[in-house]
Amino acid sequence: DGHMEISMEGVHTKDCQIRGRILDRSKKTVLDIWEQPFGDISKNMDAPRLWSIGRPYLYTLCLELIKEGQVVDTFETRFGFRTVSFTEQGFFLNGKRCRIRGLNRHQSWPYMGYGVPDRAQRLDADILKRKLGCNAVRTSHYLQSQAFIDRCDEIGLLVFTEIPGWQHIGD
């Protein structure tokens, strides 16, 4: 199913419109989002390619915020279409049963802590997938490097992100 919901909020968005498009892997436009009133957008895409562990297909959403005919802001993100469910029979990805094989990951490095370059973060994802044979990773209880998350999306590594916090979750 190629249905997507895009919800947007902004401080300075009165009298603004959104224009955008969805690009496939080759940067070809597969869906136009014509100047909608600012707010929620609901779109359907015919027969999208699905993201999976073996074939991690990603699309790119490009949005422009337009005010008085001028582009005042832009946003771009990659995403994949997929369905996931947990049942009594196990975990299902795109309707197919999938056995999860993964590890937990901390991104703190000896002698460097969290201050490592993006290439090292991406390398961690590659090691998990290609050398250790994982198809999933559980992140630790703090925000992860976006370079790591993006690389997981690119190579077909499921990510279970933990909520930030340690031993205490407020009131």
PDB file of C-alpha atoms in Angstrom:
ATOM      1  CA  ASP A   1       0.000   0.000   0.000  1.00  0.00           C
ATOM      2  CA  GLY A   2       1.500   3.322  -1.003  1.00  0.00           C
ATOM      3  CA  HIS A   3      -0.570   5.477   1.336  1.00  0.00           C
ATOM      4  CA  MET A   4       1.307   8.149   3.267  1.00  0.00           C
ATOM      5  CA  GLU A   5       0.355  10.849   5.717  1.00  0.00           C
ATOM      6  CA  ILE A   6       2.537  13.938   6.007  1.00  0.00           C
ATOM      7  CA  SER A   7       1.810  16.131   9.012  1.00  0.00           C
ATOM      8  CA  MET A   8       3.450  19.521   9.338  1.00  0.00           C
ATOM      9  CA  GLU A   9       3.479  22.241  11.958  1.00  0.00           C
ATOM     10  CA  GLY A  10       5.225  25.585  11.973  1.00  0.00           C
ATOM     11  CA  VAL A  11       5.447  28.885  13.760  1.00  0.00           C
ATOM     12  CA  HIS A  12       5.519  31.224  10.760  1.00  0.00           C
ATOM     13  CA  THR A  13       3.243  29.331   8.380  1.00  0.00           C
ATOM     14  CA  LYS A  14       0.238  31.607   8.041  1.00  0.00           C
ATOM     15  CA  ASP A  15      -0.688  31.968   4.359  1.00  0.00           C
ATOM     16  CA  CYS A  16       1.925  29.370   3.362  1.00  0.00           C
ATOM     17  CA  GLN A  17       1.696  26.526   0.901  1.00  0.00           C
ATOM     18  CA  ILE A  18       3.612  23.305   0.445  1.00  0.00           C
ATOM     19  CA  ARG A  19       5.031  22.062  -2.822  1.00  0.00           C
ATOM     20  CA  GLY A  20       6.970  18.879  -3.091  1.00  0.00           C
ATOM     21  CA  ARG A  21       7.709  15.614  -4.757  1.00  0.00           C
ATOM     22  CA  ILE A  22       8.755  12.074  -4.054  1.00  0.00           C
ATOM     23  CA  LEU A  23      11.801  10.794  -5.896  1.00  0.00           C
ATOM     24  CA  ASP A  24      12.741   7.194  -6.545  1.00  0.00           C
ATOM     25  CA  ARG A  25      16.252   5.813  -6.176  1.00  0.00           C
ATOM     26  CA  SER A  26      17.301   7.228  -9.568  1.00  0.00           C
ATOM     27  CA  LYS A  27      16.015  10.713  -8.538  1.00  0.00           C
ATOM     28  CA  LYS A  28      13.040  10.470 -10.923  1.00  0.00           C
ATOM     29  CA  THR A  29       9.836  12.122  -9.647  1.00  0.00           C
ATOM     30  CA  VAL A  30       7.227   9.447  -8.919  1.00  0.00           C
ATOM     31  CA  LEU A  31       4.672  11.637  -7.141  1.00  0.00           C
ATOM     32  CA  ASP A  32       4.060  15.388  -7.153  1.00  0.00           C
ATOM     33  CA  ILE A  33       2.666  17.237  -4.163  1.00  0.00           C
ATOM     34  CA  TRP A  34       1.230  20.416  -5.622  1.00  0.00           C
ATOM     35  CA  GLU A  35       0.810  23.541  -3.581  1.00  0.00           C
ATOM     36  CA  GLN A  36      -1.426  22.337  -0.793  1.00  0.00           C
ATOM     37  CA  PRO A  37      -2.553  24.591   2.032  1.00  0.00           C
ATOM     38  CA  PHE A  38      -0.041  24.226   4.853  1.00  0.00           C
ATOM     39  CA  GLY A  39      -0.951  21.384   7.215  1.00  0.00           C
ATOM     40  CA  ASP A  40      -1.705  17.718   6.724  1.00  0.00           C
ATOM     41  CA  ILE A  41      -1.276  16.020   3.355  1.00  0.00           C
ATOM     42  CA  SER A  42      -2.629  12.587   2.464  1.00  0.00           C
ATOM     43  CA  LYS A  43      -1.324  10.942  -0.717  1.00  0.00           C
ATOM     44  CA  ASN A  44      -1.361   7.564  -2.407  1.00  0.00           C
ATOM     45  CA  MET A  45       1.407   6.202  -4.574  1.00  0.00           C
ATOM     46  CA  ASP A  46       0.625   3.392  -6.993  1.00  0.00           C
ATOM     47  CA  ALA A  47       2.548   0.143  -6.380  1.00  0.00           C
ATOM     48  CA  PRO A  48       5.559   1.467  -4.472  1.00  0.00           C
ATOM     49  CA  ARG A  49       8.630  -0.714  -4.142  1.00  0.00           C
ATOM     50  CA  LEU A  50       8.842  -2.048  -0.612  1.00  0.00           C
ATOM     51  CA  TRP A  51      11.743  -1.662   1.772  1.00  0.00           C
ATOM     52  CA  SER A  52      12.952  -5.024   3.055  1.00  0.00           C
ATOM     53  CA  ILE A  53      16.003  -6.513   4.732  1.00  0.00           C
ATOM     54  CA  GLY A  54      17.213  -8.027   1.466  1.00  0.00           C
ATOM     55  CA  ARG A  55      16.128  -5.135  -0.770  1.00  0.00           C
ATOM     56  CA  PRO A  56      16.123  -1.859   1.152  1.00  0.00           C
ATOM     57  CA  TYR A  57      14.460   0.446  -1.370  1.00  0.00           C
ATOM     58  CA  LEU A  58      14.367   4.096  -0.282  1.00  0.00           C
ATOM     59  CA  TYR A  59      12.472   7.057  -1.684  1.00  0.00           C
ATOM     60  CA  THR A  60      13.215  10.734  -1.050  1.00  0.00           C
ATOM     61  CA  LEU A  61      10.581  13.231   0.039  1.00  0.00           C
ATOM     62  CA  CYS A  62      11.415  16.830  -0.943  1.00  0.00           C
ATOM     63  CA  LEU A  63       9.225  19.638   0.417  1.00  0.00           C
ATOM     64  CA  GLU A  64       9.286  23.400  -0.067  1.00  0.00           C
ATOM     65  CA  LEU A  65       7.491  25.935   2.114  1.00  0.00           C
ATOM     66  CA  ILE A  66       6.178  28.770  -0.053  1.00  0.00           C
ATOM     67  CA  LYS A  67       5.086  32.155   1.193  1.00  0.00           C
ATOM     68  CA  GLU A  68       4.025  34.946  -1.147  1.00  0.00           C
ATOM     69  CA  GLY A  69       5.351  32.982  -4.114  1.00  0.00           C
ATOM     70  CA  GLN A  70       8.848  32.561  -2.629  1.00  0.00           C
ATOM     71  CA  VAL A  71      10.464  29.381  -1.274  1.00  0.00           C
ATOM     72  CA  VAL A  72      11.259  30.216   2.355  1.00  0.00           C
ATOM     73  CA  ASP A  73      12.289  26.762   3.624  1.00  0.00           C
ATOM     74  CA  THR A  74      13.017  23.281   2.347  1.00  0.00           C
ATOM     75  CA  PHE A  75      13.025  19.810   3.882  1.00  0.00           C
ATOM     76  CA  GLU A  76      14.317  16.516   2.503  1.00  0.00           C
ATOM     77  CA  THR A  77      14.224  13.005   3.999  1.00  0.00           C
ATOM     78  CA  ARG A  78      14.529   9.437   2.799  1.00  0.00           C
ATOM     79  CA  PHE A  79      11.984   6.786   3.684  1.00  0.00           C
ATOM     80  CA  GLY A  80      10.783   3.320   2.736  1.00  0.00           C
ATOM     81  CA  PHE A  81       7.374   1.705   2.401  1.00  0.00           C
ATOM     82  CA  ARG A  82       6.906  -1.390   4.562  1.00  0.00           C
ATOM     83  CA  THR A  83       4.455  -3.080   6.848  1.00  0.00           C
ATOM     84  CA  VAL A  84       5.426  -4.627  10.162  1.00  0.00           C
ATOM     85  CA  SER A  85       3.465  -6.675  12.656  1.00  0.00           C
ATOM     86  CA  PHE A  86       4.041  -8.855  15.681  1.00  0.00           C
ATOM     87  CA  THR A  87       1.631 -11.778  16.064  1.00  0.00           C
ATOM     88  CA  GLU A  88       1.546 -15.000  18.047  1.00  0.00           C
ATOM     89  CA  GLN A  89       3.301 -16.571  15.045  1.00  0.00           C
ATOM     90  CA  GLY A  90       6.192 -14.085  15.199  1.00  0.00           C
ATOM     91  CA  PHE A  91       7.419 -10.925  13.508  1.00  0.00           C
ATOM     92  CA  PHE A  92       6.218 -10.170   9.976  1.00  0.00           C
ATOM     93  CA  LEU A  93       7.826  -7.733   7.537  1.00  0.00           C
ATOM     94  CA  ASN A  94       5.744  -6.975   4.423  1.00  0.00           C
ATOM     95  CA  GLY A  95       3.523  -9.956   5.239  1.00  0.00           C
ATOM     96  CA  LYS A  96       6.413 -12.465   5.445  1.00  0.00           C
ATOM     97  CA  ARG A  97       7.560 -14.070   8.682  1.00  0.00           C
ATOM     98  CA  CYS A  98      11.018 -12.840   9.616  1.00  0.00           C
ATOM     99  CA  ARG A  99      13.289 -14.188  12.334  1.00  0.00           C
ATOM    100  CA  ILE A 100      15.017 -11.304  14.079  1.00  0.00           C
ATOM    101  CA  ARG A 101      18.767 -11.688  14.634  1.00  0.00           C
ATOM    102  CA  GLY A 102      20.334  -8.681  16.273  1.00  0.00           C
ATOM    103  CA  LEU A 103      22.501  -7.069  18.872  1.00  0.00           C
ATOM    104  CA  ASN A 104      22.366  -4.059  21.168  1.00  0.00           C
ATOM    105  CA  ARG A 105      24.576  -1.123  20.221  1.00  0.00           C
ATOM    106  CA  HIS A 106      26.185   1.632  22.240  1.00  0.00           C
ATOM    107  CA  GLN A 107      27.843   4.331  20.172  1.00  0.00           C
ATOM    108  CA  SER A 108      30.439   5.395  22.705  1.00  0.00           C
ATOM    109  CA  TRP A 109      33.967   4.642  21.455  1.00  0.00           C
ATOM    110  CA  PRO A 110      37.100   4.088  23.568  1.00  0.00           C
ATOM    111  CA  TYR A 111      39.228   7.239  23.815  1.00  0.00           C
ATOM    112  CA  MET A 112      36.696   9.250  21.746  1.00  0.00           C
ATOM    113  CA  GLY A 113      33.343   8.885  23.477  1.00  0.00           C
ATOM    114  CA  TYR A 114      30.570  10.083  21.178  1.00  0.00           C
ATOM    115  CA  GLY A 115      32.770  12.362  19.067  1.00  0.00           C
ATOM    116  CA  VAL A 116      33.437  10.027  16.135  1.00  0.00           C
ATOM    117  CA  PRO A 117      33.004  10.878  12.463  1.00  0.00           C
ATOM    118  CA  ASP A 118      29.997   9.774  10.433  1.00  0.00           C
ATOM    119  CA  ARG A 119      32.090   7.231   8.514  1.00  0.00           C
ATOM    120  CA  ALA A 120      32.735   5.321  11.751  1.00  0.00           C
ATOM    121  CA  GLN A 121      29.014   5.364  12.586  1.00  0.00           C
ATOM    122  CA  ARG A 122      28.204   3.973   9.107  1.00  0.00           C
ATOM    123  CA  LEU A 123      30.922   1.348   9.454  1.00  0.00           C
ATOM    124  CA  ASP A 124      29.246   0.060  12.633  1.00  0.00           C
ATOM    125  CA  ALA A 125      26.053  -0.629  10.675  1.00  0.00           C
ATOM    126  CA  ASP A 126      28.033  -2.396   7.940  1.00  0.00           C
ATOM    127  CA  ILE A 127      29.799  -4.583  10.517  1.00  0.00           C
ATOM    128  CA  LEU A 128      26.498  -5.551  12.157  1.00  0.00           C
ATOM    129  CA  LYS A 129      24.920  -6.501   8.828  1.00  0.00           C
ATOM    130  CA  ARG A 130      27.796  -7.876   6.761  1.00  0.00           C
ATOM    131  CA  LYS A 131      30.269  -9.327   9.263  1.00  0.00           C
ATOM    132  CA  LEU A 132      28.047 -10.369  12.165  1.00  0.00           C
ATOM    133  CA  GLY A 133      24.997 -11.441  10.092  1.00  0.00           C
ATOM    134  CA  CYS A 134      22.479  -9.317  11.983  1.00  0.00           C
ATOM    135  CA  ASN A 135      19.240  -8.119  10.454  1.00  0.00           C
ATOM    136  CA  ALA A 136      18.317  -5.902  13.416  1.00  0.00           C
ATOM    137  CA  VAL A 137      19.918  -3.645  15.994  1.00  0.00           C
ATOM    138  CA  ARG A 138      18.564  -2.259  19.251  1.00  0.00           C
ATOM    139  CA  THR A 139      19.939   1.164  20.035  1.00  0.00           C
ATOM    140  CA  SER A 140      20.758   2.272  23.531  1.00  0.00           C
ATOM    141  CA  HIS A 141      18.874   4.749  25.683  1.00  0.00           C
ATOM    142  CA  TYR A 142      20.074   7.977  24.069  1.00  0.00           C
ATOM    143  CA  LEU A 143      19.792   9.615  20.672  1.00  0.00           C
ATOM    144  CA  GLN A 144      21.810   7.826  18.022  1.00  0.00           C
ATOM    145  CA  SER A 145      23.924   9.269  15.260  1.00  0.00           C
ATOM    146  CA  GLN A 146      21.747  10.050  12.235  1.00  0.00           C
ATOM    147  CA  ALA A 147      24.564   8.704  10.026  1.00  0.00           C
ATOM    148  CA  PHE A 148      24.164   5.303  11.734  1.00  0.00           C
ATOM    149  CA  ILE A 149      20.363   5.313  11.372  1.00  0.00           C
ATOM    150  CA  ASP A 150      20.583   6.379   7.715  1.00  0.00           C
ATOM    151  CA  ARG A 151      23.097   3.639   6.928  1.00  0.00           C
ATOM    152  CA  CYS A 152      20.836   1.034   8.545  1.00  0.00           C
ATOM    153  CA  ASP A 153      18.017   2.178   6.233  1.00  0.00           C
ATOM    154  CA  GLU A 154      20.339   1.961   3.216  1.00  0.00           C
ATOM    155  CA  ILE A 155      21.583  -1.575   3.851  1.00  0.00           C
ATOM    156  CA  GLY A 156      18.423  -3.204   5.213  1.00  0.00           C
ATOM    157  CA  LEU A 157      19.087  -3.332   8.933  1.00  0.00           C
ATOM    158  CA  LEU A 158      16.019  -3.053  11.166  1.00  0.00           C
ATOM    159  CA  VAL A 159      16.445  -0.560  14.013  1.00  0.00           C
ATOM    160  CA  PHE A 160      14.621  -0.672  17.336  1.00  0.00           C
ATOM    161  CA  THR A 161      15.246   2.717  18.908  1.00  0.00           C
ATOM    162  CA  GLU A 162      15.093   3.027  22.663  1.00  0.00           C
ATOM    163  CA  ILE A 163      13.513   6.017  24.298  1.00  0.00           C
ATOM    164  CA  PRO A 164      16.051   8.392  25.830  1.00  0.00           C
ATOM    165  CA  GLY A 165      16.414   7.842  29.559  1.00  0.00           C
ATOM    166  CA  TRP A 166      17.992   5.555  32.083  1.00  0.00           C
ATOM    167  CA  GLN A 167      16.150   3.867  34.975  1.00  0.00           C
ATOM    168  CA  HIS A 168      13.694   6.729  35.471  1.00  0.00           C
ATOM    169  CA  ILE A 169      10.971   7.953  33.142  1.00  0.00           C
ATOM    170  CA  GLY A 170       9.481  10.946  34.972  1.00  0.00           C
ATOM    171  CA  ASP A 171       5.925  11.162  36.315  1.00  0.00           C
TER     172      ASP A 171
END
